Amino acid sequence: MLTILVVDDEYLVRKGIRETIAWENYGFTIIGEAGNGKEALQLAITHHPDIIITDIRMPFMDGLEFMAKLKEAGLDSRIIVLSGYGEFDYARAAIENGAVSYLLKPVENENLIETITKVGEKIISDRNTLEYYQQLQIELPAIKKQFLLDLINGDITAIDDIQAKLTLLQLPLVVSGTNLTVIIKLDDFKIIAQQLPTQTLEQLREIIFYHANQCLGLDGKGFQGFIFEKNPGEWVLIAQTSCTADPVALLKENCKTLFMKLKDIARPELSNITISIGISNPHPAITEISRSYDEAISAAGCKFLPGNNSVVTFADNGVADCHTEIKKAIAYIRTHYAENITAETAARELFISPSYLMHLFKAELGKTFNDSLVDCRIEMAKELLQNPQYRIYEVCQKVGYTDTKYFSQLFKKITGMSPKEYVKKIS
């Protein structure tokens, strides 16, 4: 029920208002009464009434001063003023000071009930609206995230729908312009989550989010866009730019700055933490965000080439400065890693000699063809082991090995733990 405070220096007026109307039948209750503004102020501060019915002319503190004191106290009670004939100047001043209505004495019950009911309905309506917007503010981050998920999943493609949502959610994106997607992933997040205290893990995620905004140019330096955490330890940046320079190259440089910032965090427990970043090709319209996202995911998945703490673009898969044959060989590994492939079979596909291919790998990547193949297979194995439906021997076969014991030895050599230990860590 809504509450009412009655303020009038005439006892009979207060008694009449209190006793001649069955307020509960209309959804109200009288929580107090006072004979002057001074007494009423204390009651109002104590009880926070929804509605105050007050006289204008009272001893000690009149209605106008009482209203001013209510405002100073930060109370938002709706005020209905009672005034006599000849007090219209007071009534006008009361309205100017925030009274929602005034009634002439003597007040008819029907008029009072009608006025109070209208004020009560307005209070409820305003509260519902306020609660709606307060709830909206609470839910807004989740609503924004869901829209962006719909965008990258290709579930919303109509330009008009996208524009309407961008405007409604006040996202710093436009439907036209050059778009890129960047994926930032904490390497081996599930293991990290097991090893770090919850508070430290949350601080790490906040640090990455903060520096990603700074270093990737979302602070007004070349790019506009929005970054959100799609999954724990995996951030998606949808970036747009109107600059004529190569946006991929610019983002790649900014990502290197991000690595430097994270490296400067002098905390021993975070010294072995690494991240991998994938950058999509630029696309001319926001409707291609889904394709852009797939490219960034693909690029981020190529970290086995340059290693952790790497920035990989979809265009070069991490080997932009490498010989064309190396790029083709890497693509061959990524496509055929589950098969019984060797440097010889790859060289045959590329129409070059095996010795020349092995020379290129060593010279340009600093590792052998077989090292690159093993790294790719182990990375894929780690992904598969996160799916509880696969047994270790099945993962072994899916990534190109027939000997589970040998696979386990390689896995431990590269990751520092056996497949069984890895599964236990992430489960």
Coordinates of C-alpha atoms in Angstrom, one line a residue:
M1 CA 0.0 0.0 0.0
L2 CA 1.0 3.6 -0.6
T3 CA 1.5 5.7 2.6
I4 CA 0.0 9.1 3.4
L5 CA 1.1 11.7 6.0
V6 CA -1.5 14.3 7.0
V7 CA -0.3 17.7 8.1
D8 CA -2.8 20.4 9.3
D9 CA -2.9 22.6 12.4
E10 CA -6.7 21.9 12.7
Y11 CA -7.3 18.7 14.6
L12 CA -10.8 18.2 13.2
V13 CA -9.4 18.4 9.6
R14 CA -6.8 15.8 10.3
K15 CA -9.4 13.6 12.1
G16 CA -11.8 14.0 9.2
I17 CA -9.2 13.0 6.6
R18 CA -8.1 10.0 8.7
E19 CA -11.5 8.6 9.8
T20 CA -14.1 9.4 7.2
I21 CA -12.4 7.6 4.3
A22 CA -11.7 3.9 4.3
W23 CA -8.2 4.4 2.8
E24 CA -7.3 0.8 2.7
N25 CA -10.1 0.2 0.2
Y26 CA -8.3 2.5 -2.2
G27 CA -4.8 1.1 -1.6
F28 CA -3.5 3.7 0.9
T29 CA -2.7 3.8 4.6
I30 CA -2.3 6.8 7.0
I31 CA 1.2 6.4 8.6
G32 CA 1.0 9.6 10.7
E33 CA -0.3 13.1 11.2
A34 CA 1.2 16.4 12.4
G35 CA -0.1 19.8 13.5
N36 CA 2.7 21.9 11.9
G37 CA 5.5 21.6 9.5
K38 CA 8.2 21.1 12.1
E39 CA 6.6 18.0 13.5
A40 CA 5.7 16.8 10.0
L41 CA 9.3 17.1 8.9
Q42 CA 10.5 14.7 11.5
L43 CA 7.7 12.2 10.7
A44 CA 8.5 12.5 7.0
I45 CA 12.2 11.9 7.5
T46 CA 11.4 8.8 9.7
H47 CA 8.7 7.2 7.6
H48 CA 9.3 8.5 4.0
P49 CA 5.6 8.8 3.1
D50 CA 4.6 8.4 -0.5
I51 CA 2.0 11.2 -0.3
I52 CA 1.8 14.2 2.0
I53 CA -1.4 16.2 2.4
T54 CA -0.4 19.5 4.0
D55 CA -2.0 22.8 4.9
I56 CA -0.3 26.1 3.8
R57 CA -0.9 28.3 6.8
M58 CA 0.5 26.6 10.0
P59 CA 2.4 27.7 13.1
F60 CA 6.1 27.2 13.7
M61 CA 6.8 26.1 10.1
D62 CA 4.3 26.8 7.3
G63 CA 3.6 24.6 4.3
L64 CA 6.0 26.4 2.0
E65 CA 8.9 26.2 4.4
F66 CA 8.0 22.6 5.1
M67 CA 8.2 21.8 1.4
A68 CA 11.6 23.4 1.1
K69 CA 12.9 21.4 4.0
L70 CA 11.6 18.2 2.4
K71 CA 13.5 19.0 -0.7
E72 CA 16.7 19.7 1.3
A73 CA 16.3 16.3 3.0
G74 CA 16.1 14.6 -0.4
L75 CA 12.6 13.3 0.1
D76 CA 10.5 12.7 -3.0
S77 CA 7.1 12.5 -1.4
R78 CA 4.2 13.7 -3.6
I79 CA 2.6 16.8 -2.0
I80 CA -1.0 17.8 -2.1
V81 CA -1.7 21.3 -0.7
L82 CA -4.8 22.3 1.1
S83 CA -5.5 26.0 0.9
G84 CA -8.4 28.3 1.9
Y85 CA -10.1 31.0 -0.1
G86 CA -7.8 34.0 -0.5
E87 CA -4.6 31.9 -0.3
F88 CA -4.2 31.4 -4.1
D89 CA -0.8 33.1 -4.0
Y90 CA 0.4 30.6 -1.5
A91 CA -1.1 27.7 -3.5
R92 CA 0.7 29.0 -6.6
A93 CA 4.0 29.2 -4.7
A94 CA 3.4 25.6 -3.5
I95 CA 2.9 24.3 -7.0
E96 CA 6.0 26.1 -8.1
N97 CA 7.9 24.4 -5.3
G98 CA 6.9 20.9 -6.3
A99 CA 3.3 20.3 -5.1
V100 CA 1.5 18.0 -7.5
S101 CA -2.0 19.4 -6.7
Y102 CA -3.9 21.6 -4.4
L103 CA -7.5 21.5 -3.0
L104 CA -9.6 24.2 -1.5
K105 CA -10.9 23.9 2.0
P106 CA -13.3 22.5 3.0
V107 CA -12.4 19.4 1.0
E108 CA -15.1 17.1 -0.2
N109 CA -14.2 13.4 0.3
E110 CA -14.9 12.6 -3.3
N111 CA -12.5 15.3 -4.5
L112 CA -9.8 14.1 -2.1
I113 CA -10.2 10.5 -3.0
E114 CA -10.1 11.3 -6.7
T115 CA -7.0 13.4 -6.3
I116 CA -5.2 11.0 -4.1
T117 CA -6.0 8.1 -6.5
K118 CA -4.6 9.9 -9.5
V119 CA -1.4 10.8 -7.6
G120 CA -1.1 7.2 -6.4
E121 CA -1.5 5.8 -9.9
K122 CA 1.2 8.2 -11.1
I123 CA 3.6 7.1 -8.3
I124 CA 3.1 3.4 -9.3
S125 CA 3.6 4.2 -13.0
D126 CA 6.7 6.1 -12.3
R127 CA 8.1 3.4 -10.1
N128 CA 7.4 0.7 -12.7
T129 CA 9.2 2.9 -15.3
L130 CA 12.1 3.5 -13.0
E131 CA 12.4 -0.2 -12.1
Y132 CA 12.3 -1.1 -15.7
Y133 CA 15.1 1.2 -16.6
Q134 CA 17.1 0.2 -13.5
Q135 CA 16.7 -3.4 -14.5
L136 CA 17.6 -2.5 -18.1
Q137 CA 20.8 -1.0 -16.9
I138 CA 21.6 -4.1 -15.0
E139 CA 20.8 -6.4 -18.0
L140 CA 22.3 -4.1 -20.6
P141 CA 25.8 -5.7 -20.8
A142 CA 24.1 -9.1 -21.3
I143 CA 21.8 -7.7 -23.9
K144 CA 24.7 -6.1 -25.8
K145 CA 26.7 -9.3 -25.6
Q146 CA 23.8 -11.4 -26.9
F147 CA 23.3 -9.0 -29.9
L148 CA 27.0 -9.2 -30.7
L149 CA 26.9 -13.0 -30.4
D150 CA 23.9 -13.0 -32.9
L151 CA 26.0 -10.8 -35.1
I152 CA 29.1 -13.0 -35.2
N153 CA 27.0 -16.2 -35.4
G154 CA 25.2 -14.8 -38.5
D155 CA 21.8 -14.9 -36.8
I156 CA 21.0 -11.2 -37.6
T157 CA 21.9 -10.0 -41.1
A158 CA 19.3 -7.4 -42.1
I159 CA 20.9 -4.0 -42.2
D160 CA 17.8 -2.2 -40.8
D161 CA 17.7 -4.6 -37.8
I162 CA 21.4 -4.2 -37.2
Q163 CA 21.1 -0.4 -37.4
A164 CA 18.1 -0.4 -35.0
K165 CA 20.0 -2.5 -32.4
L166 CA 23.2 -0.5 -32.7
T167 CA 21.2 2.7 -32.0
L168 CA 19.1 1.2 -29.2
L169 CA 22.1 -0.3 -27.4
Q170 CA 24.3 2.8 -28.1
L171 CA 27.1 0.6 -29.5
P172 CA 30.0 2.5 -31.1
L173 CA 29.6 0.7 -34.4
V174 CA 28.2 1.7 -37.8
V175 CA 26.7 -0.4 -40.6
S176 CA 29.2 0.8 -43.1
G177 CA 33.0 1.1 -42.9
T178 CA 35.9 -1.2 -42.7
N179 CA 35.3 -4.0 -40.1
L180 CA 37.8 -6.4 -38.5
T181 CA 37.5 -9.0 -35.8
V182 CA 40.2 -9.7 -33.3
I183 CA 40.2 -12.8 -31.0
I184 CA 42.3 -12.6 -27.8
K185 CA 42.7 -15.9 -26.0
L186 CA 44.4 -16.8 -22.7
D187 CA 46.3 -19.9 -23.6
D188 CA 45.3 -23.0 -21.6
F189 CA 42.7 -21.0 -19.7
K190 CA 41.1 -24.1 -18.0
I191 CA 44.4 -25.0 -16.5
I192 CA 45.1 -21.5 -15.4
A193 CA 41.7 -21.3 -13.8
Q194 CA 42.7 -24.4 -11.7
Q195 CA 46.0 -23.0 -10.7
L196 CA 45.3 -19.4 -9.9
P197 CA 43.2 -18.1 -6.9
T198 CA 39.9 -16.8 -8.1
Q199 CA 40.7 -13.2 -7.2
T200 CA 44.0 -13.3 -9.1
L201 CA 42.2 -14.8 -12.1
E202 CA 39.6 -12.0 -12.1
Q203 CA 42.3 -9.4 -11.8
L204 CA 44.1 -11.0 -14.8
R205 CA 41.0 -10.8 -16.9
E206 CA 40.4 -7.2 -15.9
I207 CA 44.0 -6.3 -16.8
I208 CA 43.7 -8.0 -20.2
F209 CA 40.4 -6.3 -20.9
Y210 CA 41.8 -2.8 -19.9
H211 CA 45.0 -3.1 -21.9
A212 CA 43.1 -4.5 -24.9
N213 CA 40.9 -1.4 -25.0
Q214 CA 44.0 0.8 -24.7
C215 CA 46.4 -0.9 -27.0
L216 CA 44.0 -1.9 -29.7
G217 CA 43.0 1.7 -30.3
L218 CA 39.5 1.8 -28.7
D219 CA 40.5 4.9 -26.8
G220 CA 40.1 7.0 -29.9
K221 CA 43.4 6.2 -31.6
G222 CA 42.4 5.0 -35.0
F223 CA 39.6 2.5 -34.2
Q224 CA 36.2 2.4 -32.8
G225 CA 34.4 -0.7 -31.7
F226 CA 33.4 -2.9 -28.8
I227 CA 35.2 -5.7 -26.9
F228 CA 33.5 -8.3 -24.8
E229 CA 34.4 -11.6 -23.2
K230 CA 32.7 -14.3 -25.2
N231 CA 33.9 -17.2 -23.1
P232 CA 36.0 -17.1 -19.9
G233 CA 39.5 -16.2 -21.1
E234 CA 38.4 -15.4 -24.7
W235 CA 37.7 -11.9 -25.8
V236 CA 36.2 -10.8 -29.1
L237 CA 36.9 -7.3 -30.5
I238 CA 34.8 -5.9 -33.3
A239 CA 36.8 -3.0 -34.6
Q240 CA 36.0 -0.4 -37.3
T241 CA 38.2 2.2 -38.8
S242 CA 38.0 4.9 -41.5
C243 CA 41.7 5.4 -41.8
T244 CA 43.3 4.8 -45.2
A245 CA 46.4 3.0 -43.8
D246 CA 46.5 -0.8 -43.6
P247 CA 44.2 -1.6 -40.6
V248 CA 45.5 -5.1 -40.2
A249 CA 49.1 -3.9 -39.9
L250 CA 48.0 -1.2 -37.5
L251 CA 46.1 -3.7 -35.3
K252 CA 49.0 -6.1 -35.4
E253 CA 51.4 -3.4 -34.1
N254 CA 48.9 -2.5 -31.4
C255 CA 48.7 -6.1 -30.4
K256 CA 52.5 -6.2 -29.9
T257 CA 52.1 -3.2 -27.6
L258 CA 49.5 -5.3 -25.7
F259 CA 52.0 -8.1 -25.2
M260 CA 54.6 -5.6 -23.9
K261 CA 52.1 -4.1 -21.4
L262 CA 51.2 -7.6 -20.1
K263 CA 54.9 -8.5 -19.8
D264 CA 55.4 -5.4 -17.6
I265 CA 53.1 -6.8 -15.0
A266 CA 55.6 -7.8 -12.4
R267 CA 53.7 -10.6 -10.7
P268 CA 55.5 -14.0 -10.3
E269 CA 52.3 -16.0 -10.5
L270 CA 51.5 -14.5 -13.9
S271 CA 55.0 -14.9 -15.4
N272 CA 54.1 -18.0 -17.4
I273 CA 50.8 -16.7 -18.6
T274 CA 50.6 -16.3 -22.4
I275 CA 47.9 -15.2 -24.8
S276 CA 47.3 -15.7 -28.5
I277 CA 45.7 -13.2 -30.9
G278 CA 44.0 -13.8 -34.2
I279 CA 43.1 -11.0 -36.6
S280 CA 40.7 -11.3 -39.5
N281 CA 40.9 -9.7 -42.9
P282 CA 39.2 -6.3 -43.3
H283 CA 35.6 -6.4 -44.6
P284 CA 33.6 -3.5 -46.0
A285 CA 30.3 -4.1 -44.2
I286 CA 29.1 -5.1 -40.8
T287 CA 27.0 -7.8 -42.3
E288 CA 30.2 -9.7 -42.9
I289 CA 31.1 -9.8 -39.1
S290 CA 30.3 -13.5 -39.0
R291 CA 32.8 -14.3 -41.7
S292 CA 35.3 -11.9 -40.1
Y293 CA 34.9 -13.8 -36.8
D294 CA 35.5 -17.2 -38.4
E295 CA 38.7 -15.8 -39.9
A296 CA 39.9 -14.5 -36.5
I297 CA 39.2 -17.8 -34.9
S298 CA 41.1 -19.6 -37.6
A299 CA 44.0 -17.3 -37.2
A300 CA 44.1 -17.6 -33.4
G301 CA 44.1 -21.4 -33.9
C302 CA 47.4 -21.1 -35.8
K303 CA 49.5 -20.3 -32.7
F304 CA 51.4 -23.6 -33.1
L305 CA 53.4 -21.9 -35.8
P306 CA 55.0 -18.9 -34.0
G307 CA 54.2 -20.2 -30.5
N308 CA 52.3 -18.6 -27.6
N309 CA 52.1 -14.9 -27.1
S310 CA 51.7 -14.6 -30.8
V311 CA 49.7 -12.4 -33.2
V312 CA 48.4 -14.2 -36.2
T313 CA 46.4 -12.7 -39.1
F314 CA 44.1 -14.7 -41.3
A315 CA 45.9 -13.4 -44.4
D316 CA 49.3 -14.8 -43.4
N317 CA 48.5 -17.4 -40.7
G318 CA 51.5 -16.2 -38.8
V319 CA 54.0 -16.6 -41.7
A320 CA 53.5 -13.4 -43.6
D321 CA 57.2 -12.8 -44.2
C322 CA 57.9 -16.4 -45.1
H323 CA 58.6 -17.9 -48.5
T324 CA 55.5 -18.9 -50.5
E325 CA 56.4 -22.6 -50.3
I326 CA 56.5 -22.3 -46.4
K327 CA 53.0 -20.8 -46.4
K328 CA 51.8 -23.6 -48.7
A329 CA 53.5 -26.3 -46.5
I330 CA 51.9 -24.8 -43.4
A331 CA 48.5 -24.9 -45.0
Y332 CA 49.2 -28.5 -46.0
I333 CA 50.0 -29.4 -42.4
R334 CA 46.8 -27.8 -41.1
T335 CA 44.7 -29.7 -43.6
H336 CA 46.4 -33.1 -43.4
Y337 CA 47.8 -33.3 -39.8
A338 CA 45.7 -36.3 -39.0
E339 CA 47.2 -38.3 -41.9
N340 CA 50.6 -40.0 -42.2
I341 CA 52.4 -37.0 -43.8
T342 CA 56.1 -36.2 -43.9
A343 CA 58.3 -33.5 -45.4
E344 CA 58.6 -35.8 -48.5
T345 CA 54.8 -35.9 -49.1
A346 CA 54.5 -32.2 -48.5
A347 CA 57.4 -31.5 -50.9
R348 CA 55.8 -33.7 -53.5
E349 CA 52.6 -31.7 -53.2
L350 CA 54.5 -28.4 -53.7
F351 CA 56.7 -29.7 -56.5
I352 CA 59.9 -29.0 -54.7
S353 CA 62.6 -31.2 -53.3
P354 CA 62.3 -32.4 -49.7
S355 CA 65.8 -31.1 -48.8
Y356 CA 64.9 -27.6 -50.0
L357 CA 61.6 -27.6 -48.0
M358 CA 63.4 -28.8 -44.9
H359 CA 66.0 -26.0 -45.4
L360 CA 63.2 -23.4 -45.7
F361 CA 61.6 -24.5 -42.5
K362 CA 64.8 -24.3 -40.6
A363 CA 65.8 -21.0 -42.1
E364 CA 62.5 -19.2 -41.8
L365 CA 60.7 -20.8 -38.9
G366 CA 63.6 -22.0 -36.8
K367 CA 62.1 -25.5 -36.6
T368 CA 61.9 -28.6 -38.7
F369 CA 58.9 -29.7 -40.7
N370 CA 58.3 -32.5 -38.2
D371 CA 58.5 -30.1 -35.3
S372 CA 55.7 -28.0 -36.9
L373 CA 53.6 -31.0 -37.6
V374 CA 54.0 -32.2 -34.0
D375 CA 53.1 -28.8 -32.6
C376 CA 50.0 -28.7 -34.8
R377 CA 48.9 -32.1 -33.7
I378 CA 49.4 -31.4 -30.0
E379 CA 47.5 -28.2 -30.3
M380 CA 44.6 -30.0 -31.9
A381 CA 44.8 -32.8 -29.3
K382 CA 44.5 -30.2 -26.5
E383 CA 41.3 -28.9 -28.2
L384 CA 39.9 -32.4 -28.5
L385 CA 40.8 -33.4 -25.0
Q386 CA 38.5 -30.6 -23.7
N387 CA 35.6 -32.6 -25.1
P388 CA 34.7 -35.3 -22.6
Q389 CA 33.2 -37.6 -25.3
Y390 CA 36.7 -38.5 -26.6
R391 CA 39.0 -41.0 -24.9
I392 CA 42.7 -40.4 -25.0
Y393 CA 43.3 -43.2 -27.5
E394 CA 40.6 -41.7 -29.8
V395 CA 42.3 -38.3 -29.6
C396 CA 45.6 -40.0 -30.4
Q397 CA 44.1 -41.4 -33.6
K398 CA 42.3 -38.2 -34.6
V399 CA 45.5 -36.2 -34.6
G400 CA 47.5 -38.7 -36.7
Y401 CA 49.1 -41.2 -34.2
T402 CA 48.6 -44.9 -33.9
D403 CA 50.7 -45.5 -30.7
T404 CA 49.0 -44.0 -27.6
K405 CA 52.2 -44.4 -25.5
Y406 CA 54.3 -42.4 -28.1
F407 CA 51.5 -39.8 -28.4
S408 CA 51.5 -39.4 -24.6
Q409 CA 55.3 -39.0 -24.5
L410 CA 55.1 -36.2 -27.1
F411 CA 52.2 -34.5 -25.4
K412 CA 54.1 -34.5 -22.1
K413 CA 57.3 -33.2 -23.7
I414 CA 55.5 -30.2 -25.2
T415 CA 52.9 -29.4 -22.5
G416 CA 54.7 -30.6 -19.4
M417 CA 52.0 -33.0 -18.5
S418 CA 50.5 -36.2 -19.8
P419 CA 47.2 -36.3 -21.6
K420 CA 45.6 -37.8 -18.5
E421 CA 47.0 -35.1 -16.3
Y422 CA 45.9 -32.4 -18.8
V423 CA 42.3 -33.8 -18.8
K424 CA 42.3 -33.8 -15.0
K425 CA 43.5 -30.2 -14.9
I426 CA 40.8 -28.9 -17.2
S427 CA 37.9 -31.1 -15.9

